[in-house]
Coordinates of N, CA and C in Angstrom, one line a residue:
M274 N 5.8 4.1 -2.8 CA 5.0 4.9 -1.9 C 4.7 4.3 -0.5
P275 N 4.5 3.0 -0.5 CA 4.2 2.4 0.9 C 5.3 2.5 1.9
T276 N 6.5 2.5 1.4 CA 7.7 2.5 2.3 C 7.9 3.8 2.9
L277 N 7.2 4.9 2.4 CA 7.2 6.2 3.0 C 6.5 6.3 4.3
A278 N 5.6 5.4 4.6 CA 4.7 5.4 5.8 C 5.5 5.7 7.1
S279 N 6.7 5.1 7.2 CA 7.5 5.3 8.4 C 7.9 6.7 8.7
N280 N 7.9 7.6 7.7 CA 8.2 9.0 7.8 C 7.0 9.8 8.4
Y281 N 5.8 9.2 8.5 CA 4.7 10.0 8.9 C 4.0 9.5 10.2
I282 N 4.7 8.7 11.0 CA 4.1 8.3 12.3 C 4.3 9.4 13.2
P283 N 3.2 9.9 13.8 CA 3.3 11.0 14.7 C 4.1 10.7 16.0
E284 N 4.8 11.7 16.5 CA 5.5 11.5 17.8 C 4.6 11.0 18.9
G285 N 5.0 10.1 19.6 CA 4.2 9.5 20.7 C 3.3 8.3 20.3
V286 N 3.2 8.0 19.0 CA 2.5 6.9 18.6 C 3.4 5.7 18.4
K287 N 3.1 4.6 19.0 CA 4.0 3.4 18.9 C 3.4 2.4 18.0
I288 N 4.1 2.2 16.9 CA 3.7 1.2 15.9 C 4.9 0.4 15.5
E289 N 4.8 -0.9 15.4 CA 5.9 -1.8 15.0 C 5.8 -2.0 13.5
L290 N 6.7 -1.5 12.8 CA 6.8 -1.7 11.3 C 7.7 -2.8 11.0
Q291 N 7.3 -3.8 10.2 CA 8.0 -4.9 9.9 C 8.4 -4.9 8.4
A292 N 9.6 -5.3 8.1 CA 10.0 -5.5 6.7 C 10.1 -7.0 6.4
E293 N 9.5 -7.4 5.3 CA 9.4 -8.8 5.0 C 10.8 -9.5 4.8
N294 N 11.8 -8.8 4.7 CA 13.2 -9.4 4.5 C 13.8 -9.7 5.9
G295 N 13.1 -9.3 7.0 CA 13.5 -9.7 8.3 C 13.9 -8.7 9.3
M296 N 13.0 -7.7 9.5 CA 13.3 -6.6 10.5 C 12.0 -6.2 11.1
M297 N 12.0 -6.0 12.4 CA 10.8 -5.4 13.1 C 11.3 -4.2 13.8
G298 N 10.6 -3.1 13.6 CA 11.1 -1.8 14.3 C 11.7 -0.9 13.4
I299 N 11.1 -0.7 12.2 CA 11.7 0.2 11.2 C 11.3 1.6 11.6
G300 N 12.3 2.5 11.4 CA 12.2 3.9 11.6 C 12.0 4.7 10.3
P301 N 12.1 6.0 10.4 CA 12.0 6.8 9.1 C 13.3 6.6 8.3
Y302 N 13.1 7.1 7.0 CA 14.3 7.0 6.1 C 15.4 7.8 6.8
P303 N 16.7 7.3 6.5 CA 17.8 8.1 7.1 C 18.0 9.4 6.5
R304 N 18.5 10.3 7.3 CA 18.9 11.6 6.7 C 20.2 11.5 5.9
K305 N 20.4 12.4 5.0 CA 21.6 12.4 4.2 C 22.9 12.3 5.0
G306 N 23.7 11.3 4.7 CA 24.9 11.0 5.4 C 24.8 10.1 6.6
Q307 N 23.6 9.7 6.9 CA 23.4 8.8 8.1 C 22.9 7.4 7.6
A308 N 23.0 7.1 6.4 CA 22.5 5.7 5.9 C 23.6 4.7 6.3
D309 N 23.1 3.6 6.8 CA 23.9 2.4 7.1 C 23.5 1.3 6.1
P310 N 24.4 0.9 5.2 CA 24.0 -0.1 4.2 C 23.6 -1.4 4.7
D311 N 23.9 -1.7 6.0 CA 23.5 -3.0 6.6 C 22.0 -3.0 7.0
W312 N 21.4 -1.8 7.0 CA 19.9 -1.8 7.4 C 19.1 -1.4 6.1
I313 N 18.5 -2.4 5.6 CA 17.7 -2.2 4.4 C 16.3 -2.8 4.5
N314 N 15.3 -2.2 3.7 CA 14.0 -2.8 3.7 C 13.9 -3.8 2.5
A315 N 12.7 -4.4 2.3 CA 12.6 -5.4 1.3 C 12.8 -4.8 -0.1
G316 N 12.7 -3.5 -0.3 CA 12.9 -2.8 -1.5 C 14.4 -2.4 -1.7
K317 N 15.2 -2.9 -0.9 CA 16.7 -2.6 -1.0 C 17.0 -1.2 -0.7
E318 N 16.2 -0.5 0.1 CA 16.4 0.9 0.4 C 17.0 1.0 1.8
T319 N 17.9 1.9 2.1 CA 18.4 2.0 3.4 C 17.3 2.6 4.3
I320 N 17.3 2.1 5.6 CA 16.3 2.5 6.6 C 17.0 2.8 7.9
T321 N 16.3 3.3 8.8 CA 16.7 3.4 10.2 C 15.9 2.4 11.1
Y322 N 16.2 2.3 12.3 CA 15.5 1.5 13.2 C 15.1 2.2 14.5
V323 N 14.1 1.8 15.2 CA 13.7 2.4 16.4 C 14.2 1.6 17.6
E324 N 14.2 2.2 18.8 CA 14.6 1.5 20.0 C 13.9 0.2 20.1
G325 N 14.6 -0.9 20.4 CA 13.9 -2.2 20.6 C 13.8 -3.0 19.3
A326 N 14.3 -2.5 18.2 CA 14.2 -3.2 16.9 C 14.9 -4.5 16.9
S327 N 14.5 -5.4 16.0 CA 15.2 -6.7 16.0 C 15.3 -7.1 14.5
A328 N 16.3 -7.9 14.2 CA 16.6 -8.4 12.9 C 16.5 -9.9 13.0
F329 N 15.9 -10.6 11.9 CA 15.8 -12.0 12.0 C 15.7 -12.5 10.5
S330 N 15.7 -13.8 10.4 CA 15.7 -14.4 9.0 C 14.5 -14.1 8.2
S331 N 14.6 -14.2 6.9 CA 13.4 -14.0 6.1 C 12.4 -15.1 6.3
S332 N 12.8 -16.3 6.6 CA 11.9 -17.4 6.9 C 11.1 -17.1 8.2
D333 N 11.7 -16.5 9.2 CA 11.0 -16.1 10.4 C 10.0 -15.0 10.1
S334 N 10.4 -14.1 9.3 CA 9.5 -13.0 8.8 C 8.3 -13.5 8.2
F335 N 8.4 -14.5 7.3 CA 7.3 -15.0 6.5 C 6.4 -15.9 7.4
N336 N 7.0 -16.5 8.5 CA 6.2 -17.2 9.5 C 5.3 -16.2 10.2
M337 N 5.8 -15.1 10.5 CA 5.0 -14.0 11.2 C 3.8 -13.6 10.2
I338 N 4.2 -13.4 9.0 CA 3.2 -13.0 8.0 C 2.1 -14.1 7.8
R339 N 2.5 -15.3 7.5 CA 1.6 -16.4 7.2 C 0.8 -16.8 8.4
G340 N 1.4 -16.6 9.6 CA 0.7 -17.0 10.8 C -0.3 -15.9 11.3
G341 N -0.5 -14.8 10.5 CA -1.5 -13.9 10.8 C -1.1 -13.0 12.0
H342 N 0.1 -12.7 12.2 CA 0.6 -11.9 13.3 C 0.8 -10.4 12.9
L343 N 0.4 -10.0 11.7 CA 0.5 -8.6 11.3 C -1.0 -8.1 11.2
D344 N -1.2 -6.9 11.7 CA -2.5 -6.3 11.7 C -2.8 -5.6 10.4
L345 N -1.8 -5.1 9.7 CA -2.0 -4.3 8.5 C -0.8 -4.5 7.6
T346 N -1.1 -4.5 6.3 CA 0.0 -4.5 5.4 C -0.2 -3.4 4.4
M347 N 0.8 -2.7 4.0 CA 0.8 -1.6 3.0 C 1.7 -2.0 1.9
L348 N 1.2 -1.9 0.7 CA 2.0 -2.2 -0.5 C 1.5 -1.4 -1.7
G349 N 2.3 -1.4 -2.7 CA 2.0 -0.7 -3.9 C 1.2 -1.6 -4.9
A350 N 0.7 -1.1 -6.0 CA 0.0 -1.9 -7.0 C 0.2 -1.3 -8.4
L351 N 0.1 -2.2 -9.3 CA 0.0 -1.9 -10.7 C -1.5 -1.6 -11.1
Q352 N -2.4 -2.4 -10.6 CA -3.8 -2.2 -10.8 C -4.6 -2.7 -9.5
C353 N -5.7 -2.0 -9.3 CA -6.7 -2.4 -8.3 C -8.1 -2.5 -8.9
S354 N -8.9 -3.5 -8.6 CA -10.2 -3.5 -9.1 C -11.2 -3.0 -8.1
A355 N -12.4 -2.7 -8.6 CA -13.5 -2.2 -7.7 C -13.9 -3.2 -6.7
N356 N -13.6 -4.5 -6.9 CA -14.0 -5.5 -5.8 C -12.9 -5.9 -5.0
G357 N -11.7 -5.2 -5.0 CA -10.6 -5.5 -4.1 C -9.6 -6.4 -4.7
D358 N -9.6 -6.8 -6.0 CA -8.5 -7.6 -6.6 C -7.3 -6.7 -6.7
L359 N -6.1 -7.4 -6.6 CA -4.8 -6.7 -6.6 C -3.9 -7.3 -7.6
A360 N -3.4 -6.5 -8.5 CA -2.3 -6.9 -9.5 C -1.1 -6.1 -9.2
S361 N 0.0 -6.7 -8.7 CA 1.1 -6.0 -8.3 C 2.5 -6.6 -8.6
W362 N 2.5 -7.7 -9.3 CA 3.8 -8.4 -9.4 C 4.4 -8.5 -10.8
I363 N 3.6 -8.3 -11.9 CA 4.1 -8.5 -13.2 C 3.3 -7.8 -14.3
I364 N 4.0 -7.2 -15.2 CA 3.4 -6.8 -16.5 C 3.9 -7.7 -17.5
P365 N 3.1 -8.5 -18.1 CA 3.5 -9.5 -19.1 C 4.4 -8.9 -20.2
G366 N 5.5 -9.6 -20.5 CA 6.5 -9.1 -21.5 C 7.5 -8.2 -20.9
K367 N 7.5 -7.8 -19.7 CA 8.5 -6.9 -19.1 C 9.4 -7.8 -18.2
L368 N 10.6 -7.3 -18.0 CA 11.6 -8.0 -17.1 C 11.0 -8.1 -15.7
L369 N 11.2 -9.3 -15.1 CA 10.7 -9.6 -13.8 C 11.8 -9.9 -12.9
K370 N 12.0 -9.1 -11.9 CA 13.1 -9.3 -10.9 C 12.8 -10.5 -9.9
G371 N 11.5 -10.7 -9.7 CA 11.0 -11.7 -8.8 C 9.7 -11.3 -8.3
M372 N 8.9 -12.2 -7.8 CA 7.5 -11.9 -7.4 C 7.5 -11.2 -6.0
G373 N 8.5 -11.4 -5.2 CA 8.5 -10.8 -3.9 C 7.5 -11.5 -3.0
G374 N 7.2 -10.9 -1.9 CA 6.3 -11.5 -0.9 C 4.9 -11.0 -0.9
A375 N 4.5 -10.3 -1.9 CA 3.1 -9.7 -1.9 C 2.0 -10.7 -1.8
M376 N 2.2 -11.8 -2.4 CA 1.1 -12.9 -2.4 C 1.0 -13.4 -0.9
D377 N 2.0 -13.5 -0.2 CA 1.9 -13.9 1.2 C 1.3 -12.8 2.0
L378 N 1.7 -11.6 1.8 CA 1.2 -10.4 2.6 C -0.3 -10.3 2.4
V379 N -0.8 -10.4 1.2 CA -2.2 -10.1 1.0 C -3.0 -11.4 1.4
G380 N -2.4 -12.5 1.5 CA -3.1 -13.7 1.9 C -3.0 -14.1 3.3
A381 N -2.3 -13.2 4.1 CA -2.2 -13.4 5.5 C -3.5 -13.3 6.2
P382 N -3.8 -14.2 7.1 CA -5.1 -14.2 7.8 C -5.3 -13.0 8.7
N383 N -6.4 -12.4 8.8 CA -6.8 -11.3 9.7 C -5.9 -10.0 9.5
T384 N -5.4 -9.9 8.3 CA -4.5 -8.7 8.0 C -5.3 -7.7 7.1
K385 N -5.4 -6.5 7.5 CA -6.0 -5.5 6.7 C -5.0 -5.1 5.6
V386 N -5.5 -5.0 4.3 CA -4.6 -4.7 3.2 C -4.9 -3.2 2.7
V387 N -3.8 -2.4 2.7 CA -3.9 -1.0 2.3 C -3.0 -0.8 1.1
V388 N -3.5 -0.4 0.0 CA -2.7 -0.1 -1.2 C -2.4 1.4 -1.3
T389 N -1.1 1.8 -1.4 CA -0.8 3.1 -1.6 C -0.1 3.3 -3.0
M390 N -0.5 4.2 -3.8 CA 0.1 4.3 -5.2 C -0.4 5.6 -5.8
D391 N 0.3 5.9 -7.0 CA -0.2 7.1 -7.8 C -1.5 6.6 -8.4
H392 N -2.4 7.6 -8.5 CA -3.8 7.3 -9.0 C -3.8 6.8 -10.4
V393 N -2.9 7.3 -11.3 CA -2.9 6.9 -12.7 C -1.4 6.4 -13.0
A394 N -1.3 5.6 -14.0 CA 0.0 5.2 -14.4 C 0.8 6.3 -15.1
K395 N 2.1 6.1 -15.3 CA 2.9 7.2 -15.9 C 2.4 7.6 -17.3
N396 N 1.8 6.6 -18.0 CA 1.3 7.0 -19.3 C -0.1 7.5 -19.3
G397 N -0.7 7.8 -18.0 CA -2.0 8.4 -17.9 C -3.1 7.3 -17.8
S398 N -2.8 6.1 -18.0 CA -3.9 5.1 -18.0 C -4.4 4.8 -16.5
H399 N -5.6 4.3 -16.4 CA -6.2 4.1 -15.1 C -5.5 2.9 -14.4
K400 N -5.3 3.0 -13.1 CA -4.8 2.0 -12.3 C -5.9 1.4 -11.4
I401 N -6.9 2.2 -11.2 CA -8.1 1.7 -10.4 C -9.2 1.4 -11.5
I402 N -9.5 0.2 -11.7 CA -10.4 -0.2 -12.8 C -11.5 -1.2 -12.3
Q403 N -12.5 -1.4 -13.1 CA -13.6 -2.3 -12.8 C -13.0 -3.7 -12.6
E404 N -12.2 -4.2 -13.5 CA -11.6 -5.6 -13.4 C -10.1 -5.5 -13.8
C405 N -9.2 -6.1 -13.1 CA -7.8 -6.1 -13.4 C -7.6 -6.8 -14.7
S406 N -6.7 -6.3 -15.5 CA -6.3 -6.9 -16.8 C -4.9 -7.6 -16.7
L407 N -4.2 -7.3 -15.6 CA -2.9 -7.9 -15.3 C -3.1 -9.1 -14.4
P408 N -2.1 -10.0 -14.4 CA -2.2 -11.2 -13.5 C -2.4 -10.8 -12.1
L409 N -3.2 -11.5 -11.4 CA -3.6 -11.1 -10.0 C -2.5 -11.6 -9.0
T410 N -2.3 -10.7 -8.0 CA -1.5 -11.1 -6.8 C -2.5 -11.7 -5.8
G411 N -3.7 -11.2 -5.7 CA -4.7 -11.7 -4.8 C -6.1 -11.2 -5.2
R412 N -7.1 -12.1 -4.9 CA -8.5 -11.8 -5.3 C -9.2 -11.4 -4.1
R413 N -9.9 -10.2 -4.2 CA -10.7 -9.6 -3.1 C -9.9 -9.5 -1.8
V414 N -8.8 -8.8 -1.9 CA -7.9 -8.7 -0.7 C -7.8 -7.3 -0.2
I415 N -8.1 -6.3 -1.0 CA -7.8 -4.9 -0.7 C -8.9 -4.3 0.2
D416 N -8.5 -3.7 1.3 CA -9.5 -3.0 2.2 C -9.6 -1.5 1.9
R417 N -8.4 -0.9 1.5 CA -8.4 0.5 1.3 C -7.3 0.9 0.3
I418 N -7.6 1.9 -0.6 CA -6.7 2.4 -1.6 C -6.4 3.8 -1.3
I419 N -5.1 4.2 -1.1 CA -4.7 5.6 -0.9 C -3.9 6.0 -2.1
T420 N -4.3 7.1 -2.7 CA -3.6 7.6 -3.9 C -3.2 9.1 -3.6
D421 N -2.5 9.7 -4.6 CA -2.2 11.1 -4.5 C -3.4 11.9 -4.7
M422 N -4.6 11.4 -5.1 CA -5.8 12.1 -5.4 C -6.9 11.9 -4.3
C423 N -6.9 10.7 -3.7 CA -8.0 10.4 -2.8 C -7.8 9.1 -2.0
V424 N -8.8 8.8 -1.2 CA -8.8 7.5 -0.5 C -10.1 6.8 -0.7
F425 N -10.1 5.6 -1.1 CA -11.2 4.7 -1.3 C -11.2 3.6 -0.3
D426 N -12.4 3.3 0.3 CA -12.6 2.1 1.0 C -13.2 1.1 0.0
V427 N -12.8 -0.2 0.2 CA -13.2 -1.2 -0.7 C -14.1 -2.2 0.0
D428 N -15.3 -2.5 -0.5 CA -16.1 -3.6 0.1 C -15.8 -4.9 -0.6
K429 N -14.8 -5.5 -0.1 CA -14.3 -6.7 -0.8 C -15.1 -7.9 -0.5
E430 N -15.8 -7.9 0.7 CA -16.7 -9.1 1.0 C -18.1 -9.0 0.5
G431 N -18.7 -7.8 0.6 CA -20.1 -7.7 0.2 C -20.3 -7.3 -1.2
G432 N -19.3 -7.0 -2.0 CA -19.4 -6.7 -3.4 C -20.0 -5.2 -3.6
G433 N -19.9 -4.4 -2.6 CA -20.3 -3.0 -2.7 C -19.4 -2.1 -3.4
G434 N -18.3 -2.6 -3.8 CA -17.4 -1.8 -4.6 C -16.6 -0.7 -3.8
L435 N -16.3 0.4 -4.5 CA -15.5 1.5 -4.0 C -16.3 2.6 -3.4
T436 N -15.9 3.2 -2.3 CA -16.5 4.3 -1.7 C -15.4 5.4 -1.5
L437 N -15.6 6.6 -2.1 CA -14.6 7.7 -1.9 C -14.9 8.2 -0.5
V438 N -13.8 8.2 0.4 CA -14.0 8.6 1.7 C -13.1 9.8 2.1
E439 N -12.1 10.1 1.3 CA -11.3 11.4 1.4 C -10.9 11.8 0.1
I440 N -10.6 13.1 0.0 CA -10.1 13.7 -1.3 C -9.0 14.7 -1.0
A441 N -8.1 14.8 -1.9 CA -6.9 15.7 -1.8 C -7.4 17.1 -2.0
P442 N -6.8 18.1 -1.3 CA -7.1 19.5 -1.5 C -6.9 19.9 -2.9
G443 N -7.8 20.6 -3.5 CA -7.7 21.0 -4.9 C -8.2 20.0 -5.9
I444 N -8.6 18.9 -5.5 CA -9.1 17.8 -6.4 C -10.7 17.8 -6.2
S445 N -11.4 17.6 -7.3 CA -12.8 17.5 -7.2 C -13.2 16.1 -7.4
V446 N -14.5 15.8 -7.1 CA -15.0 14.4 -7.3 C -15.0 14.1 -8.8
D447 N -15.2 15.1 -9.7 CA -15.2 14.9 -11.1 C -13.8 14.6 -11.6
D448 N -12.8 15.2 -11.0 CA -11.3 14.9 -11.3 C -11.1 13.4 -11.0
V449 N -11.6 13.0 -9.8 CA -11.4 11.5 -9.4 C -12.1 10.6 -10.4
R450 N -13.3 11.0 -10.7 CA -14.1 10.1 -11.7 C -13.4 10.0 -13.0
E451 N -12.8 11.1 -13.5 CA -12.0 11.1 -14.8 C -10.8 10.2 -14.7
A452 N -10.2 10.2 -13.5 CA -8.9 9.4 -13.4 C -9.1 8.0 -12.9
T453 N -10.4 7.6 -12.7 CA -10.7 6.3 -12.2 C -11.4 5.5 -13.2
G454 N -11.0 4.3 -13.5 CA -11.7 3.4 -14.5 C -12.7 2.5 -13.9
A455 N -13.3 2.9 -12.8 CA -14.3 2.1 -12.1 C -15.3 3.0 -11.5
E456 N -16.5 2.5 -11.3 CA -17.6 3.2 -10.7 C -17.3 3.2 -9.2
F457 N -17.7 4.3 -8.5 CA -17.6 4.4 -7.1 C -18.7 5.3 -6.5
K458 N -19.0 5.1 -5.2 CA -19.9 5.9 -4.4 C -19.1 6.9 -3.6
T459 N -19.7 7.9 -3.1 CA -19.0 8.8 -2.2 C -19.7 8.9 -0.8
V460 N -19.0 9.2 0.2 CA -19.5 9.5 1.5 C -20.4 10.7 1.4
A461 N -21.1 11.0 2.4 CA -21.9 12.2 2.4 C -21.1 13.5 2.2
E462 N -21.6 14.5 1.4 CA -20.8 15.7 1.2 C -20.9 16.5 2.6
P463 N -19.9 17.3 2.8 CA -18.6 17.5 2.1 C -17.7 16.3 2.4
I464 N -17.0 15.9 1.4 CA -16.0 14.8 1.5 C -14.9 15.3 2.3
P465 N -14.4 14.6 3.3 CA -13.3 15.0 4.1 C -12.0 15.1 3.3
L466 N -11.2 16.1 3.6 CA -10.0 16.3 2.9 C -8.9 15.5 3.5
M467 N -8.0 14.9 2.6 CA -6.8 14.2 3.1 C -5.8 15.2 3.7
D468 N -5.0 14.7 4.6 CA -3.9 15.5 5.2 C -3.0 15.9 4.1
E469 N -2.4 17.1 4.1 CA -1.6 17.6 3.1 C -0.1 17.1 3.2
E470 N 0.2 16.4 4.3 CA 1.6 15.9 4.5 C 1.7 14.8 3.6

């Protein structure tokens, strides 16, 4: 889900999207028949690039990340806790392709961390829970969680937990409570609706 962000940047808005495998200036996904296998993101998916894009080594990419030169990172998750813990790299007993760069991304100084994911797992279990049961990628690192049902802000510093700040059209607060394995507060009613795009 996080890699879809490049498809939703409004015209006239200038944002530099970086791929941890070594590209700055990612554009939207290619249209059918326009994919170039030489241009891929860290998830091995074909991508496009915008004017002024540059390619560089993975080591240069991680120097940018570790040096605190990114303002925001978006990534997926297996679990998120109410206090901002992130589990995104392994389910014990399952095949592991590699841990990837998520630990560097969430540990980067001065970088806001946004998780985008389905609200519940394929088997219907909660992914947003009071405490993660899977091995952690980072402790108290998440600033915002965006799901197919809602948007939560996370008070990772002050221990204030989750606050429901937006909700998807057709979804009620009770629906979100049922699908969430952690307590949360809500902003003042009426809760703003998420964009339908």
